[in-house]
Coordinates of C-alpha atoms in Angstrom, one line a residue:
M51 CA -0.4 -15.5 14.1
P52 CA -1.7 -11.9 14.0
A53 CA 0.5 -9.3 12.4
P54 CA 2.4 -7.0 14.8
I55 CA 0.7 -3.7 15.5
V56 CA 2.7 -0.4 15.6
I57 CA 1.3 2.7 17.3
G58 CA 3.1 6.0 17.0
V59 CA 2.9 8.4 20.0
N60 CA 3.3 12.1 19.5
Y61 CA 4.5 14.3 22.3
H62 CA 5.6 18.0 22.5
R63 CA 6.3 19.5 25.9
I64 CA 6.9 17.3 29.0
G65 CA 6.7 18.9 32.5
Q66 CA 4.9 21.6 34.5
V67 CA 2.9 24.4 33.0
D68 CA 3.5 28.1 33.8
P69 CA 0.2 29.7 32.8
A70 CA 2.0 33.0 32.3
N71 CA 4.4 31.6 29.7
P72 CA 3.2 31.5 26.1
Y73 CA 5.7 28.8 25.3
H74 CA 3.9 26.6 27.8
R75 CA 0.6 26.8 25.9
L76 CA 2.1 24.2 23.5
H77 CA 0.5 20.8 24.3
T78 CA 2.1 19.5 27.5
V79 CA 2.0 16.1 29.2
P80 CA 2.9 16.3 32.9
A81 CA 6.1 14.4 33.9
D82 CA 4.2 12.0 36.2
A83 CA 1.6 11.2 33.5
F84 CA 4.4 10.6 31.0
A85 CA 6.1 8.2 33.3
R86 CA 2.9 6.2 33.7
Q87 CA 2.3 6.3 30.0
L88 CA 5.8 4.9 29.4
D89 CA 5.1 2.1 31.9
L90 CA 1.9 1.2 30.1
M91 CA 3.7 1.0 26.7
L92 CA 6.4 -1.3 28.2
D93 CA 3.8 -3.5 29.8
L94 CA 1.8 -3.9 26.6
G95 CA 4.8 -4.3 24.2
Q96 CA 8.0 -2.6 23.3
I97 CA 9.3 0.7 22.0
V98 CA 11.0 0.6 18.6
S99 CA 12.4 2.9 16.0
P100 CA 10.8 3.7 12.6
D101 CA 13.6 1.8 10.9
Q102 CA 12.8 -1.3 13.0
V103 CA 9.2 -1.0 11.9
R104 CA 10.3 -0.9 8.3
S105 CA 12.6 -4.0 8.6
G106 CA 10.0 -5.9 10.7
D107 CA 12.9 -7.3 12.8
G108 CA 12.1 -8.3 16.4
L109 CA 8.7 -6.7 16.5
A110 CA 6.4 -7.7 19.4
A111 CA 2.6 -8.1 19.2
V112 CA 2.3 -4.4 20.1
N113 CA 5.0 -1.8 19.4
F114 CA 5.3 1.9 20.0
V115 CA 7.3 4.6 18.2
L116 CA 7.9 7.6 20.5
C117 CA 8.1 11.0 18.8
F118 CA 8.7 14.5 20.0
D119 CA 7.5 17.1 17.5
D120 CA 9.0 20.6 17.3
V121 CA 11.4 19.5 20.1
P122 CA 10.9 22.2 22.8
L123 CA 13.6 22.5 25.4
S124 CA 11.1 21.1 28.0
A125 CA 11.2 17.7 26.2
L126 CA 14.9 17.2 27.1
T127 CA 14.2 15.5 30.4
A128 CA 12.0 12.9 28.8
I129 CA 14.5 12.5 25.9
N130 CA 17.4 11.9 28.2
Q131 CA 15.3 9.5 30.3
L132 CA 14.5 7.4 27.2
R133 CA 18.1 7.4 26.1
A134 CA 19.3 6.3 29.5
G135 CA 16.9 3.4 29.4
G136 CA 18.1 2.3 26.0
L137 CA 14.8 3.2 24.3
P138 CA 14.6 4.6 20.7
L139 CA 12.9 7.9 20.0
T140 CA 12.2 10.2 17.1
L141 CA 12.7 14.0 17.1
S142 CA 11.0 16.2 14.5
P143 CA 12.4 19.7 14.5
A144 CA 10.9 22.4 12.2
G145 CA 13.6 24.5 10.5
L146 CA 12.4 27.9 11.6
L147 CA 11.9 26.8 15.2
A148 CA 15.5 25.3 15.4
D149 CA 16.9 28.4 13.6
T150 CA 15.3 31.1 15.7
G151 CA 13.8 29.4 18.8
L152 CA 10.4 30.9 18.0
G153 CA 7.6 29.8 15.7
S154 CA 4.3 31.0 14.4
R155 CA 2.4 28.8 16.9
D156 CA 4.2 30.6 19.8
K157 CA 3.0 33.9 18.3
V158 CA -0.5 32.5 18.2
Y159 CA -0.3 31.5 21.8
A160 CA 0.9 35.0 22.8
I161 CA -1.9 36.6 20.9
E162 CA -4.4 34.4 22.6
K163 CA -2.9 35.3 26.0
Y164 CA -2.4 39.0 25.7
A165 CA -4.8 40.3 23.0
A166 CA -8.4 41.2 23.9
P167 CA -10.9 38.7 22.2
Q168 CA -12.8 41.7 20.8
A169 CA -9.7 43.1 19.3
I170 CA -9.0 39.8 17.6
A171 CA -12.6 39.6 16.3
D172 CA -12.5 43.1 15.0
H173 CA -9.2 42.5 13.2
I174 CA -10.6 39.4 11.5
A175 CA -13.7 41.2 10.4
T176 CA -11.7 44.1 9.0
H177 CA -8.7 42.4 7.4
L178 CA -10.0 38.9 6.6
P179 CA -13.9 39.1 6.5
E180 CA -14.1 35.9 4.4
A181 CA -12.9 34.0 7.4
T182 CA -15.7 35.2 9.7
G183 CA -17.6 32.2 10.9
L184 CA -15.0 29.6 9.9
G185 CA -13.9 29.1 13.5
T186 CA -12.1 30.6 16.4
F187 CA -8.9 32.6 15.9
Y188 CA -6.9 29.6 16.9
Q189 CA -8.7 27.3 14.4
L190 CA -8.2 29.9 11.6
T191 CA -4.5 29.9 12.2
K192 CA -4.4 26.1 11.5
S193 CA -7.1 26.0 8.9
A194 CA -6.6 24.2 5.6
E195 CA -9.1 26.6 4.0
L196 CA -6.8 29.6 4.3
G197 CA -3.4 29.7 2.7
P198 CA -0.4 29.8 5.1
E199 CA 0.8 33.1 3.5
T200 CA -2.6 34.7 4.1
V201 CA -2.7 33.4 7.7
A202 CA 0.7 34.8 8.4
T203 CA 0.4 38.2 6.8
Q204 CA -3.3 38.9 7.6
L205 CA -3.7 37.4 11.0
I206 CA -0.7 36.2 13.0
N207 CA 2.0 38.9 12.2
P208 CA -0.1 42.0 12.6
L209 CA -1.9 40.8 15.7
Y210 CA 1.4 39.7 17.2
A211 CA 2.8 43.1 16.7
T212 CA 0.2 44.4 19.1
V213 CA 1.3 42.1 21.9
E214 CA 5.0 41.6 21.2
A215 CA 6.1 43.8 24.1
S216 CA 4.1 41.7 26.5
A217 CA 5.5 38.4 25.2
A218 CA 9.1 39.6 24.9
P219 CA 10.3 38.6 28.4
Y220 CA 9.3 35.0 27.7
F221 CA 10.5 34.9 24.2
A222 CA 13.9 36.4 25.0
E223 CA 15.3 32.9 25.2
P224 CA 14.9 30.2 22.5
G225 CA 12.1 27.7 23.3
Y226 CA 13.4 24.9 21.1
L227 CA 16.5 22.8 20.7
T228 CA 19.1 24.3 18.4
W229 CA 20.6 22.5 15.4
A230 CA 23.9 22.1 17.3
R231 CA 22.0 20.2 20.1
L232 CA 20.1 18.2 17.6
Q233 CA 23.3 17.2 15.9
E234 CA 24.7 16.0 19.2
L235 CA 21.6 13.9 19.9
A236 CA 21.6 12.4 16.4
R237 CA 25.0 10.8 17.1
D238 CA 23.1 8.4 19.4
P239 CA 21.9 5.4 17.3
L240 CA 18.8 5.4 19.5
V241 CA 17.8 8.8 18.1
T242 CA 16.1 9.4 14.7
V243 CA 15.8 13.0 13.6
A244 CA 13.0 13.7 11.1
N245 CA 12.2 16.6 8.8
H246 CA 9.2 18.6 10.1
T247 CA 9.2 21.2 7.3
Y248 CA 10.7 24.6 7.6
H249 CA 7.7 26.9 8.4
H250 CA 5.5 24.4 10.1
D251 CA 2.6 25.4 7.9
N252 CA -0.5 23.3 7.3
L253 CA 0.5 21.5 4.1
A254 CA -3.1 20.5 3.5
A255 CA -3.8 24.2 2.5
L256 CA -1.2 24.0 -0.3
D257 CA -1.5 22.7 -3.9
A258 CA 0.8 19.9 -5.1
D259 CA 3.4 22.3 -6.5
A260 CA 3.7 24.2 -3.3
V261 CA 3.9 21.0 -1.3
R262 CA 6.8 19.9 -3.5
K263 CA 8.6 23.2 -3.0
E264 CA 8.2 23.1 0.8
V265 CA 9.5 19.5 0.9
N266 CA 12.5 20.3 -1.3
R267 CA 13.3 23.5 0.7
S268 CA 13.0 21.9 4.1
H269 CA 15.0 18.9 3.0
A270 CA 17.9 21.0 1.8
H271 CA 17.8 23.1 4.9
F272 CA 17.8 20.0 7.1
Q273 CA 20.7 18.6 5.2
Q274 CA 22.7 21.8 5.5
R275 CA 22.0 22.2 9.3
M276 CA 22.3 18.5 10.3
G277 CA 25.0 17.5 7.9
S278 CA 22.9 14.4 6.9
E279 CA 19.7 13.7 5.0
A280 CA 16.4 13.2 6.8
R281 CA 14.8 9.8 6.2
Y282 CA 11.4 10.4 7.7
F283 CA 9.0 13.3 7.2
T284 CA 6.7 14.5 10.0
V285 CA 3.6 16.3 8.7
P286 CA 2.8 19.5 10.6
F287 CA -0.6 19.2 12.5
G288 CA -0.5 15.7 11.1
R289 CA -4.0 15.0 10.0
L290 CA -4.0 12.5 7.1
T291 CA -5.8 13.7 4.0
Q292 CA -5.9 11.8 0.7
E293 CA -4.9 14.8 -1.3
L294 CA -1.9 15.6 0.9
A295 CA -0.8 11.9 1.0
L296 CA -0.8 11.8 -2.8
D297 CA 1.1 15.1 -3.1
L298 CA 3.8 14.2 -0.5
Q299 CA 4.6 10.7 -1.9
D300 CA 6.2 11.8 -5.1
P301 CA 8.7 14.4 -3.8
L302 CA 9.5 12.4 -0.7
A303 CA 10.2 9.2 -2.6
A304 CA 12.3 11.1 -5.1
L305 CA 14.5 12.3 -2.2
G306 CA 14.8 8.8 -0.7
Y307 CA 12.6 9.2 2.3
A308 CA 11.6 6.0 4.2
G309 CA 8.3 7.1 5.8
I310 CA 5.8 9.7 6.7
L311 CA 4.6 10.4 10.2
W312 CA 0.9 11.5 10.6
V313 CA -1.4 12.0 13.5
G314 CA -4.4 9.7 13.8
S315 CA -6.2 7.3 16.1
A316 CA -5.4 3.8 14.9
G317 CA -2.4 1.5 14.9
V318 CA -0.8 0.1 11.7
S319 CA -0.4 -3.7 11.3
V320 CA 2.9 -4.7 9.8
H321 CA 2.8 -7.8 7.5
A322 CA 6.2 -7.7 5.8
P323 CA 9.4 -5.6 5.5
Y324 CA 9.2 -2.3 3.7
D325 CA 11.8 -2.4 1.0
H326 CA 10.1 -0.2 -1.6
Q327 CA 7.2 1.4 0.1
L328 CA 7.1 4.5 2.3
L329 CA 5.9 3.7 5.8
H330 CA 2.8 5.7 6.6
L331 CA 2.8 5.7 10.4
M332 CA -0.2 7.0 12.4
R333 CA 0.5 8.6 15.7
L334 CA -1.6 9.3 18.7
H335 CA -1.6 12.9 19.9
A336 CA -0.9 11.7 23.5
A337 CA -3.5 12.6 26.1
D338 CA -2.2 14.6 29.1
T339 CA -3.4 11.9 31.6
A340 CA -2.5 8.3 32.0
D341 CA -6.1 7.1 31.9
G342 CA -6.9 9.1 28.8
F343 CA -3.7 7.7 27.1
A344 CA -4.6 4.1 28.0
A345 CA -8.0 4.6 26.4
Q346 CA -6.3 5.9 23.2
V347 CA -3.9 3.0 23.1
H348 CA -6.5 0.3 23.5
A349 CA -8.7 1.9 20.8
A350 CA -5.7 2.1 18.5
I351 CA -5.1 -1.6 19.0
R352 CA -8.7 -2.5 18.3
N353 CA -8.9 -0.4 15.2
A354 CA -5.4 -1.2 13.7
T355 CA -5.4 -1.0 10.0
R356 CA -3.1 -2.4 7.3
A357 CA -3.1 0.8 5.2
A358 CA -3.2 4.2 7.0
I359 CA -5.2 5.7 4.1
W360 CA -8.3 3.9 5.3
Q361 CA -8.6 6.2 8.2
V362 CA -9.8 8.8 5.7
P363 CA -13.6 8.8 5.7
A364 CA -15.1 7.1 2.6
T365 CA -16.9 9.8 0.7
V366 CA -17.9 10.4 -2.9
H367 CA -18.0 13.4 -5.2
R368 CA -19.4 14.3 -8.6
R369 CA -16.8 16.7 -9.9
P370 CA -15.5 16.2 -13.4
V371 CA -12.8 13.5 -13.7
Q372 CA -10.5 12.2 -16.4
V373 CA -9.7 8.6 -17.3
V374 CA -5.9 8.4 -18.0
H375 CA -4.2 5.4 -19.6
S376 CA -0.5 4.9 -18.7
S377 CA 2.4 2.5 -18.2
D378 CA 4.3 4.6 -15.7
A379 CA 5.6 2.1 -13.1
R380 CA 6.6 4.9 -10.7
R381 CA 3.1 6.4 -10.6
A382 CA 1.5 3.0 -10.1
G383 CA 3.9 2.1 -7.3
Q384 CA 3.3 5.4 -5.5
L385 CA -0.5 4.8 -5.6
E386 CA 0.0 1.2 -4.3
M387 CA 1.8 2.6 -1.3
L388 CA -1.5 4.1 -0.2
L389 CA -3.8 1.4 -1.4
R390 CA -1.9 -1.6 -0.4
Q391 CA 0.6 -0.5 2.3
G392 CA 2.4 -3.5 3.6
K393 CA 2.2 -5.4 0.3
D394 CA 5.6 -4.2 -0.5
Y395 CA 5.9 -6.1 -3.8
A396 CA 3.1 -4.0 -5.2
S397 CA 5.4 -1.0 -5.2
D398 CA 8.5 -2.9 -6.4
P399 CA 9.4 -1.6 -9.9
R400 CA 10.8 -5.1 -10.7
Y401 CA 7.4 -6.6 -9.9
F402 CA 5.7 -4.1 -12.2
Q403 CA 8.3 -4.7 -14.9
H404 CA 7.7 -8.4 -14.8
Q405 CA 4.0 -8.4 -14.3
F406 CA 3.1 -5.8 -16.9
T407 CA 5.9 -4.3 -19.0
D408 CA 7.7 -7.5 -19.9
N409 CA 4.5 -9.4 -20.6
P410 CA 5.0 -10.7 -24.2
Q411 CA 1.3 -10.4 -24.9
R412 CA 1.3 -6.6 -24.1
G413 CA 2.4 -5.1 -27.3
E414 CA 1.9 -1.3 -27.2
R415 CA -1.1 -1.4 -24.9
P416 CA -1.1 0.6 -21.6
D417 CA -0.6 -1.2 -18.4
F418 CA -3.2 0.6 -16.3
C419 CA -5.8 3.3 -16.3
T420 CA -6.7 5.7 -13.6
V421 CA -9.5 8.0 -12.7
E422 CA -8.0 11.4 -11.9
I423 CA -9.1 14.8 -10.7
D424 CA -6.7 17.8 -10.6
G425 CA -3.9 15.5 -11.6
R426 CA -4.4 13.2 -8.6
P427 CA -5.4 9.6 -9.2
E428 CA -8.2 8.3 -7.0
A429 CA -8.9 4.9 -8.7
I430 CA -6.9 2.5 -10.7
A431 CA -7.4 -0.7 -12.8
Y432 CA -4.5 -2.7 -14.2
S433 CA -4.5 -4.5 -17.5
F434 CA -2.9 -7.9 -17.2
H435 CA -2.5 -8.6 -20.9
T436 CA -2.9 -12.0 -22.4
R437 CA -4.1 -13.9 -25.5
F438 CA -7.2 -16.0 -25.3
A439 CA -8.1 -19.0 -27.5
L440 CA -11.8 -18.8 -28.4
H441 CA -13.3 -21.4 -30.8
G442 CA -9.7 -22.3 -31.8
K443 CA -8.8 -18.7 -32.7
A444 CA -6.4 -16.4 -30.9
V445 CA -7.7 -13.0 -29.7
P446 CA -6.0 -10.4 -27.4
G447 CA -7.6 -9.5 -24.1
I448 CA -6.9 -8.7 -20.5
Y449 CA -7.6 -9.7 -16.9
L450 CA -8.9 -6.7 -14.9
S451 CA -6.1 -6.8 -12.3
G452 CA -6.1 -4.6 -9.2
W453 CA -9.4 -2.8 -9.6
R454 CA -9.3 -0.4 -6.6
K455 CA -10.2 3.1 -5.5
L456 CA -9.1 5.5 -2.7
P457 CA -11.6 6.4 0.1
H458 CA -12.5 9.7 -1.4
S459 CA -13.4 9.3 -5.1
H460 CA -15.9 9.9 -7.8
G461 CA -19.1 7.9 -7.2
A462 CA -18.8 6.2 -10.6
A463 CA -15.0 5.9 -10.6
A464 CA -14.9 2.1 -10.6
G465 CA -17.5 1.9 -13.3
Q466 CA -15.7 4.4 -15.5
L467 CA -12.5 2.3 -15.3
L468 CA -14.4 -0.8 -16.3
R469 CA -16.2 0.8 -19.2
S470 CA -12.9 2.2 -20.5
L471 CA -11.3 -1.2 -20.5
L472 CA -14.4 -2.9 -22.0
A473 CA -14.3 -0.5 -24.9
R474 CA -10.6 -1.1 -25.6
E475 CA -10.4 -4.9 -25.3
P476 CA -12.1 -7.8 -27.1
V477 CA -12.1 -9.9 -23.9
V478 CA -12.0 -8.7 -20.3
G479 CA -11.6 -11.3 -17.5
V480 CA -11.8 -11.0 -13.7
Y481 CA -10.1 -13.6 -11.6
R482 CA -11.7 -14.7 -8.3
P483 CA -13.4 -11.4 -7.4
N484 CA -14.7 -11.1 -3.8
P485 CA -18.3 -12.5 -3.8
D486 CA -19.4 -9.2 -2.3
I487 CA -18.9 -7.5 -5.7
H488 CA -20.2 -10.3 -7.9
A489 CA -23.2 -8.1 -8.7
A490 CA -20.9 -5.9 -10.7
F491 CA -20.5 -8.7 -13.2
H492 CA -24.1 -9.2 -13.9
G493 CA -24.5 -10.3 -17.5
W494 CA -20.9 -11.6 -17.7
H495 CA -20.0 -15.2 -18.5
R496 CA -19.2 -17.1 -15.3
A497 CA -16.4 -19.7 -15.1
R498 CA -16.5 -22.1 -12.0
V499 CA -13.0 -23.1 -10.8
D500 CA -12.1 -25.5 -8.1
Q501 CA -9.2 -25.0 -5.7
L502 CA -7.9 -28.5 -4.6
D503 CA -6.0 -28.8 -1.4
L504 CA -4.3 -32.2 -1.2
P505 CA -2.5 -33.6 1.9
V506 CA 1.2 -34.3 1.3
T507 CA 2.5 -37.3 3.2
A508 CA 6.1 -38.6 3.5
D509 CA 4.9 -41.7 1.7
P510 CA 2.7 -40.5 -1.3
P511 CA 0.3 -43.1 -2.9
Q512 CA 1.9 -45.2 -5.5
T513 CA 0.2 -44.3 -8.8
E514 CA 2.8 -45.1 -11.4
R515 CA 1.8 -47.3 -14.3
P516 CA 4.3 -49.2 -16.5
G517 CA 6.4 -47.0 -18.9
I518 CA 6.0 -43.8 -16.8
S519 CA 9.0 -41.5 -16.2
V520 CA 9.1 -38.2 -14.3
E521 CA 11.7 -35.4 -14.7
E522 CA 12.2 -32.0 -13.2
G523 CA 13.5 -28.9 -15.1
T524 CA 14.0 -25.2 -14.7
S525 CA 12.8 -24.2 -18.2
F526 CA 10.0 -25.1 -20.5
P527 CA 10.7 -28.4 -22.2
M528 CA 10.3 -27.6 -25.9
D529 CA 9.2 -31.1 -26.9
F530 CA 6.1 -30.5 -24.8
E531 CA 5.0 -27.6 -27.0
P532 CA 2.7 -29.8 -29.2
L533 CA 1.0 -31.2 -26.1
C534 CA 0.4 -27.7 -24.6
A535 CA -0.9 -26.4 -28.0
A536 CA -3.3 -29.3 -28.3
S537 CA -4.4 -28.7 -24.7
A538 CA -5.3 -25.1 -25.6
R539 CA -7.1 -26.2 -28.9
N540 CA -9.2 -28.7 -27.0
A541 CA -10.4 -26.1 -24.7
G542 CA -13.2 -24.0 -26.1
F543 CA -11.9 -21.0 -24.2
T544 CA -8.6 -20.6 -22.4
V545 CA -5.4 -18.6 -22.2
I546 CA -2.7 -19.4 -24.8
R547 CA 0.5 -20.6 -23.1
D548 CA 3.2 -20.8 -25.7
P549 CA 7.0 -21.1 -24.9
A550 CA 7.4 -17.3 -24.7
Y551 CA 4.5 -17.2 -22.3
H552 CA 6.0 -19.9 -20.1
H553 CA 9.4 -18.2 -20.1
W554 CA 8.0 -14.9 -19.0
R555 CA 5.3 -16.2 -16.6
H556 CA 7.2 -19.1 -14.9
T557 CA 10.9 -19.3 -15.8
T558 CA 11.6 -15.7 -15.0
Y559 CA 9.1 -15.4 -12.1
P560 CA 10.9 -13.1 -9.7
V561 CA 9.4 -14.4 -6.4
T562 CA 10.7 -17.9 -6.4
P563 CA 12.0 -20.5 -8.9
A564 CA 9.5 -22.5 -10.8
T565 CA 9.9 -26.2 -11.6
Y566 CA 8.6 -27.9 -14.8
L567 CA 7.6 -31.4 -13.9
T568 CA 7.3 -33.6 -17.0
V569 CA 5.6 -37.0 -17.2
R570 CA 6.4 -39.3 -20.1
H571 CA 4.7 -42.5 -21.1
A572 CA 6.9 -44.8 -23.1
G573 CA 9.2 -41.9 -23.7
E574 CA 6.4 -39.6 -25.2
P575 CA 5.1 -36.4 -23.5
A576 CA 2.0 -37.3 -21.4
A577 CA 1.6 -34.5 -18.9
L578 CA 3.3 -31.3 -17.6
A579 CA 2.9 -29.4 -14.4
V580 CA 4.6 -26.1 -13.4
T581 CA 5.1 -25.8 -9.6
I582 CA 6.5 -23.4 -7.0
H583 CA 7.0 -24.0 -3.3
L584 CA 6.0 -21.3 -0.8
H585 CA 5.6 -21.5 3.0
G586 CA 5.1 -25.2 3.1
V587 CA 2.7 -25.3 0.2
T588 CA 3.4 -26.6 -3.3
H589 CA 1.4 -24.7 -5.8
V590 CA 0.5 -26.1 -9.3
L591 CA 0.6 -23.0 -11.4
D592 CA -0.3 -24.7 -14.7
F593 CA -0.7 -28.2 -16.1
H594 CA -1.5 -30.0 -19.4
L595 CA -2.6 -33.5 -20.1
A596 CA -2.3 -35.5 -23.3
A597 CA -5.4 -37.5 -22.1
D598 CA -7.6 -37.7 -19.1
E599 CA -6.2 -41.0 -18.1
D600 CA -2.8 -39.3 -17.5
A601 CA -4.3 -37.3 -14.5
V602 CA -3.6 -40.0 -12.0
S603 CA 0.1 -40.2 -13.0
L604 CA 0.5 -36.4 -12.9
I605 CA -1.2 -36.0 -9.5
G606 CA 1.0 -38.8 -8.1
A607 CA 4.2 -37.3 -9.5
V608 CA 3.4 -33.8 -8.2
L609 CA 2.6 -35.2 -4.7
A610 CA 5.9 -37.0 -4.6
H611 CA 7.6 -33.8 -5.8
A612 CA 5.9 -31.8 -3.1
A613 CA 7.0 -34.4 -0.4
D614 CA 10.6 -34.1 -1.6
H615 CA 10.4 -30.4 -1.0
G616 CA 9.0 -30.7 2.5
S617 CA 5.6 -29.3 1.7
T618 CA 2.6 -30.4 3.7
T619 CA -0.1 -29.3 1.2
L620 CA -0.5 -29.4 -2.5
R621 CA -2.7 -26.6 -4.0
W622 CA -4.1 -26.9 -7.5
E623 CA -6.6 -24.7 -9.2
T624 CA -8.5 -26.1 -12.2
S625 CA -11.7 -26.1 -14.1
A626 CA -11.1 -29.6 -15.4
R627 CA -13.9 -31.8 -14.0
H628 CA -12.1 -35.0 -14.6
L629 CA -9.0 -33.9 -12.7
V630 CA -11.2 -32.8 -9.8
R631 CA -12.9 -36.2 -9.6
V632 CA -9.6 -38.0 -9.6
A633 CA -8.1 -35.7 -7.0
T634 CA -11.1 -36.1 -4.6
D635 CA -11.8 -39.8 -5.2
R636 CA -8.3 -41.1 -5.1
F637 CA -6.2 -38.5 -3.3
A638 CA -8.6 -37.0 -0.6
A639 CA -8.5 -33.5 -2.0
H640 CA -10.5 -30.8 -0.3
V641 CA -12.4 -28.7 -2.8
T642 CA -13.1 -24.9 -2.5
S643 CA -14.9 -23.4 -5.5
Y644 CA -14.8 -19.8 -6.8
D645 CA -15.9 -17.9 -9.9
N646 CA -14.1 -16.1 -12.6
F647 CA -16.0 -13.8 -15.0
Y648 CA -15.5 -12.9 -18.7
R649 CA -17.0 -10.2 -20.9
F650 CA -16.8 -10.2 -24.7
N651 CA -16.9 -7.2 -27.0
P652 CA -18.8 -8.3 -30.1
A653 CA -17.5 -5.6 -32.4
L654 CA -13.8 -6.1 -31.4
L655 CA -14.2 -9.8 -31.6
A656 CA -15.6 -9.5 -35.1
S657 CA -12.5 -7.6 -36.2
H658 CA -10.6 -10.9 -35.4
G659 CA -13.2 -13.0 -37.3
I660 CA -14.6 -14.4 -34.0
T661 CA -18.2 -14.5 -32.7
P662 CA -18.9 -14.3 -29.0
P663 CA -19.7 -17.6 -27.2
G664 CA -23.3 -16.5 -26.4
E665 CA -25.5 -19.4 -25.2
S666 CA -22.9 -22.0 -26.0
W667 CA -20.7 -20.8 -23.1
P668 CA -22.0 -23.4 -20.6
E669 CA -20.9 -26.2 -22.9
L670 CA -17.5 -24.9 -23.7
P671 CA -14.6 -26.9 -22.1
L672 CA -12.5 -24.4 -20.1
H673 CA -8.9 -24.8 -19.0
E674 CA -8.6 -22.4 -16.0
T675 CA -5.5 -22.6 -13.8
A676 CA -3.5 -20.3 -11.5
T677 CA -1.3 -19.2 -14.4
T678 CA -4.3 -18.1 -16.5
S679 CA -5.2 -15.5 -13.8
D680 CA -3.7 -12.1 -13.2
V681 CA -1.8 -13.2 -10.0
L682 CA 0.4 -16.0 -8.9
P683 CA 1.1 -17.0 -5.2
R684 CA 3.6 -14.7 -3.6

C-alpha cells in the first residue's frame, strides 16, 4: 500500500484586493477561490495538523496541512471558517509584525506603490551600486545575496522615508493579528501556532551563527508573548536550501522543535511516525485561482518525495573540502534527518549507540567520517566495525555503512570518503550495494550471496532424524561457542562471531527480541540459528552448522519455529552453497542473489601478519549471513 502523501498549503491574505492599500499587495487568494480550493482538498483527502503528520495516526492517502503565514487580519474569515468546520490549521506570526502590526514587506509594497521607479533606480545606483543588475527592487529586498541589515538600512528604510506620508493613512491601523488574539486562537486545539522568526528576514542570506541567533531570539520572544513554546518553525520566504536546512536543524532540535515548514512544489510521503526526526514539510504557495491550485496539487502528488532535501537541485562544486572523522551521534542524527527523512530510527540516538558506539569491535576508532565545507557536512560514510577471520587469523575491519551525500556536494565527495576509510582499515566491506553503483567497486573482491525465501505452512515438513532436539533461548548458549568458533575457522573469510558479538548484535538488538534456536544431536550441539520476527516474516540473522548434513534438521526446525510465530515467510541470507541446495531442493525456497564487495589493504594486513587473498579468493569458503552485514531487518 503506498505511503500517505502530505502536502502543505501556504496562504497569506484571503479576500478582496483594494489596489490603493499597500497592505493588500501581500499575496491574496480571493474568498471564492479559497472556498473552491478547500473543496478540492476535501474531495482528494483530508486536512490534518502537523502533529498528526508526525504521529502518522489516521492519515489518508492524500493529506493537507493548511497554513497562514504572517497572519494578516484579512485571513481571519478563512481561519474562523476552518475552525467552525472542525478543520485544523497552522498560524505563523512573525514577531515584529505581531508586535507593531507593520513589517518590512509592507514598507516594500508602499515603496513600489508610491515611489517613482526612476527614483528607486537612482537610489540603488547611488547607495548600493554592487546590487545593480541583480534584479528588480522587489527581488533585491528578498535576495539571499544581500545581508538583511544591508537591505534594511540601504534600501528599505531610506526609500520608505520618502513615501511614509502617503502610506500613513493605510498603516495607521495594524495589518496583522496581535499576540493577544493569537493567544486566544491558540486555546483551540485545532490551531497550531508556529514561530516565523522575529524580523521576517531571508535566513538564507545569513551565516550559521546568525541563523542560530535569530532562532534563539525569535523563540524567546515567541515564548514571552504566547506564554508557551513554539514546536514548529516556518522559514520566511520558505525556499529550501541545503545550507539553510543544515544551519537550522541544530538550534531547532536543541530547542525541542518538531518540524520546519518550507515552501516548495512537492508533497512528502510519510512512511513511519516521527519520534526523533524533525518533520521537513514542503508547502505550496497557493495559486490565486482554483484551476491553478488544482494543477499545483496534482503535480505535488505526482512528485511526492520521501525526503524534502531532494527538491534541492543536484549540483557539484570544486571548492576545498575537509574530511572529518567523528563519533558525534547528535551530528550524525541531524544529517540523517535530511538524508533519510521518514527513516526515524536513523536519527534515534539509541540506534546510533547500539549500532556504532556499543559495538565491541569498535575500540577507539571513529564511527563515521564526513566531507565538510565551511563546517557543514555534505557527505557521510559510517564505519560498521567488525573483526574478520582471514586465513584463520583475526584482523579488524569495517563495513562501509550508509555511504551517502547531499544534493549539493563536492564532485569527488564520495570518493574522498572511500579513500579515507581504505587508508585507515585493513579490510573494508560493502553489503548489498545497489547494482547501479557496482562500478565503484571495480577491482574489489566480489562475494555472491543468496537470499532464500521459504514458504511457511501450518504443517511444516517433517525433517527430524532420531536423536534430534530443538530448544529456544533469549541469550547465546555458551556450550555452542566451540561450534561457532569452528564454523568461523572453516570459512576462509568471514566475520568473527564470539559471545560478546552475539550479546551486542542479537541479545540487545533494540528493534525486536532475537531468539537463539539450538539443534542438538544425541545431546551434542549440531546447529544454531538466530531469528527475529517482523511483519509476518521470520528472518534468520545468523546460523552455524557442525556439519553439512545438519542443514536439513536446522531448516526444518526454523520453519516450525516460524509457523509457531505466525509467519508466512522465512528469509535466510547465506553464501553456503550446500544450504542453498537443500533449501531449494527440499523446501521450495525462492532464491534472489546479490553481491557483497571487499577491499584489502596489503600494508595494514601485513602489520597483522596476514597476506591478502589475491587470486585464491574464488576458492575461499565464505560464511556470509545477515548478521555479518552492516544492517539487520528493522
